[in-house]
């Protein structure tokens, strides 16, 4: 769909891509949360994410699209969870390296969420900061998906990356 859209809409100015978190979730599920299993499987998952992102970015460019591509990185669901946050950072390093190699820019959603979650009342938890959707069964528990506030923060972060890249392209 994206390739067809870009071919038929040559004045498109922005393409965004967010990819990779589900691969990590599948690894965590397959490992039943076992940290050793996750650590052992992580290199393969990150290599797959890198390959998939590179392939998608290449396919986008193969349409003749010369506009800005913004790859959004990921937030930690709880910045006080050192292990979980480190895994997110590894994913983000992979996304950043792959994006830059393909001439795309990165929207730093990780830092944007971290700033909001650093509020003393949130204690690093994006859920307590109101950035994640509350569970339908328990409003004090969140799932991993961004709330409306989280979605707006992601959108603002992407717009800022786009504007910065646009300024760089005209200088």
XYZ file of C-alpha atoms in Angstrom:
171
model
C 0.000 0.000 0.000
C 2.700 2.496 0.994
C 4.639 1.986 -2.223
C 1.526 2.432 -4.363
C 0.523 5.516 -2.384
C 3.943 7.132 -2.815
C 4.005 6.412 -6.549
C 0.531 7.951 -6.928
C 1.196 10.891 -4.587
C 4.597 12.262 -5.601
C 4.199 15.444 -3.527
C 4.141 13.511 -0.241
C 6.462 15.296 2.175
C 6.680 12.897 5.107
C 6.720 9.165 5.692
C 6.923 7.786 9.225
C 7.867 4.309 10.363
C 7.637 2.636 13.738
C 8.735 -0.975 13.824
C 10.335 -3.468 16.174
C 8.618 -3.472 19.560
C 6.345 -6.381 18.715
C 9.412 -8.446 17.853
C 10.675 -7.831 21.394
C 7.286 -8.696 22.875
C 7.285 -11.994 20.983
C 10.754 -12.779 22.353
C 9.657 -11.956 25.900
C 6.580 -14.163 25.504
C 8.565 -17.055 24.002
C 11.008 -16.788 26.904
C 8.204 -16.514 29.480
C 10.043 -13.455 30.838
C 13.259 -15.389 31.584
C 16.071 -12.772 31.444
C 18.741 -15.268 30.293
C 16.546 -16.505 27.448
C 15.749 -12.913 26.452
C 19.432 -11.918 26.524
C 20.325 -14.944 24.379
C 17.583 -14.222 21.838
C 18.042 -10.463 21.694
C 20.873 -10.302 19.120
C 18.845 -12.292 16.583
C 15.731 -10.187 17.174
C 17.688 -6.935 16.785
C 19.306 -8.223 13.584
C 15.857 -9.082 12.223
C 14.509 -5.645 13.153
C 17.472 -3.989 11.441
C 16.996 -6.076 8.311
C 13.243 -5.403 8.218
C 13.648 -1.647 8.701
C 16.401 -1.454 6.073
C 14.241 -3.416 3.637
C 11.199 -1.205 4.218
C 13.193 2.006 3.906
C 14.770 0.692 0.712
C 11.348 -0.185 -0.699
C 10.095 3.313 0.134
C 13.065 4.902 -1.652
C 12.618 2.528 -4.617
C 9.348 4.338 -5.409
C 11.335 7.477 -6.186
C 10.292 9.103 -2.923
C 12.893 11.701 -2.012
C 11.100 13.293 0.944
C 11.807 12.961 4.625
C 11.396 9.625 6.367
C 11.094 9.757 10.148
C 11.650 6.574 12.128
C 10.145 6.892 15.600
C 12.061 5.128 18.330
C 10.417 3.588 21.388
C 9.665 4.680 24.915
C 10.278 2.568 27.964
C 7.074 1.499 29.678
C 8.869 2.104 32.984
C 12.135 4.030 33.106
C 12.705 2.815 36.673
C 12.914 -0.758 35.289
C 16.603 -0.785 34.397
C 16.555 -4.092 32.498
C 13.459 -3.290 30.444
C 14.738 0.189 29.678
C 18.118 -1.190 28.546
C 16.372 -3.530 26.119
C 14.409 -0.587 24.736
C 17.647 1.367 24.369
C 19.224 -1.503 22.432
C 16.233 -1.572 20.110
C 16.505 2.193 19.691
C 20.221 1.977 18.913
C 19.411 -0.576 16.220
C 16.645 1.607 14.780
C 18.856 4.707 14.824
C 21.792 3.049 13.076
C 19.549 1.508 10.427
C 17.582 4.720 9.889
C 20.687 6.856 9.532
C 22.278 4.362 7.118
C 19.202 4.746 4.907
C 19.100 8.538 5.124
C 16.118 8.660 7.481
C 15.880 10.736 10.635
C 14.874 9.541 14.083
C 12.171 11.010 16.294
C 13.425 10.566 19.851
C 10.228 9.375 21.523
C 12.340 7.645 24.203
C 13.631 10.944 25.584
C 10.308 12.748 25.183
C 8.518 10.133 27.316
C 11.427 9.964 29.765
C 11.187 13.701 30.443
C 7.476 13.467 31.236
C 7.895 10.278 33.289
C 10.704 11.861 35.317
C 8.102 13.861 37.218
C 8.526 12.876 40.897
C 4.891 11.768 41.066
C 5.431 9.328 38.189
C 8.791 8.020 39.422
C 9.834 6.985 35.919
C 6.636 5.037 35.197
C 5.033 6.139 31.944
C 1.755 4.686 33.227
C 1.729 6.993 36.254
C 2.656 9.871 33.957
C -0.573 9.244 32.003
C 1.235 8.311 28.793
C -0.112 4.749 28.489
C -3.622 3.339 28.195
C -5.165 2.157 31.424
C -6.304 -1.443 31.562
C -10.054 -1.912 31.177
C -9.958 -4.241 34.204
C -7.871 -2.020 36.502
C -7.425 1.700 35.916
C -4.193 1.677 37.958
C -2.518 -0.766 35.562
C -1.538 0.137 32.005
C -0.865 -1.785 28.863
C 2.048 -0.891 26.587
C 0.109 1.311 24.167
C 0.163 5.102 24.351
C -2.823 6.978 25.720
C -4.151 10.041 23.906
C -1.594 12.101 25.821
C 1.141 9.668 24.800
C -0.018 9.719 21.187
C 0.057 13.512 21.158
C 3.570 13.495 22.587
C 4.693 11.031 19.907
C 3.117 13.205 17.208
C 4.814 16.353 18.546
C 8.142 14.514 18.635
C 7.747 13.356 15.029
C 6.765 16.876 13.911
C 9.845 18.307 15.650
C 12.108 15.772 13.904
C 10.440 16.544 10.568
C 10.840 20.297 11.040
C 14.479 19.923 12.033
C 15.132 17.747 8.976
C 13.252 20.201 6.744
C 15.385 23.100 8.000
C 18.517 21.035 7.382
C 17.399 20.254 3.825
C 16.942 23.935 2.982
C 20.211 25.171 4.461
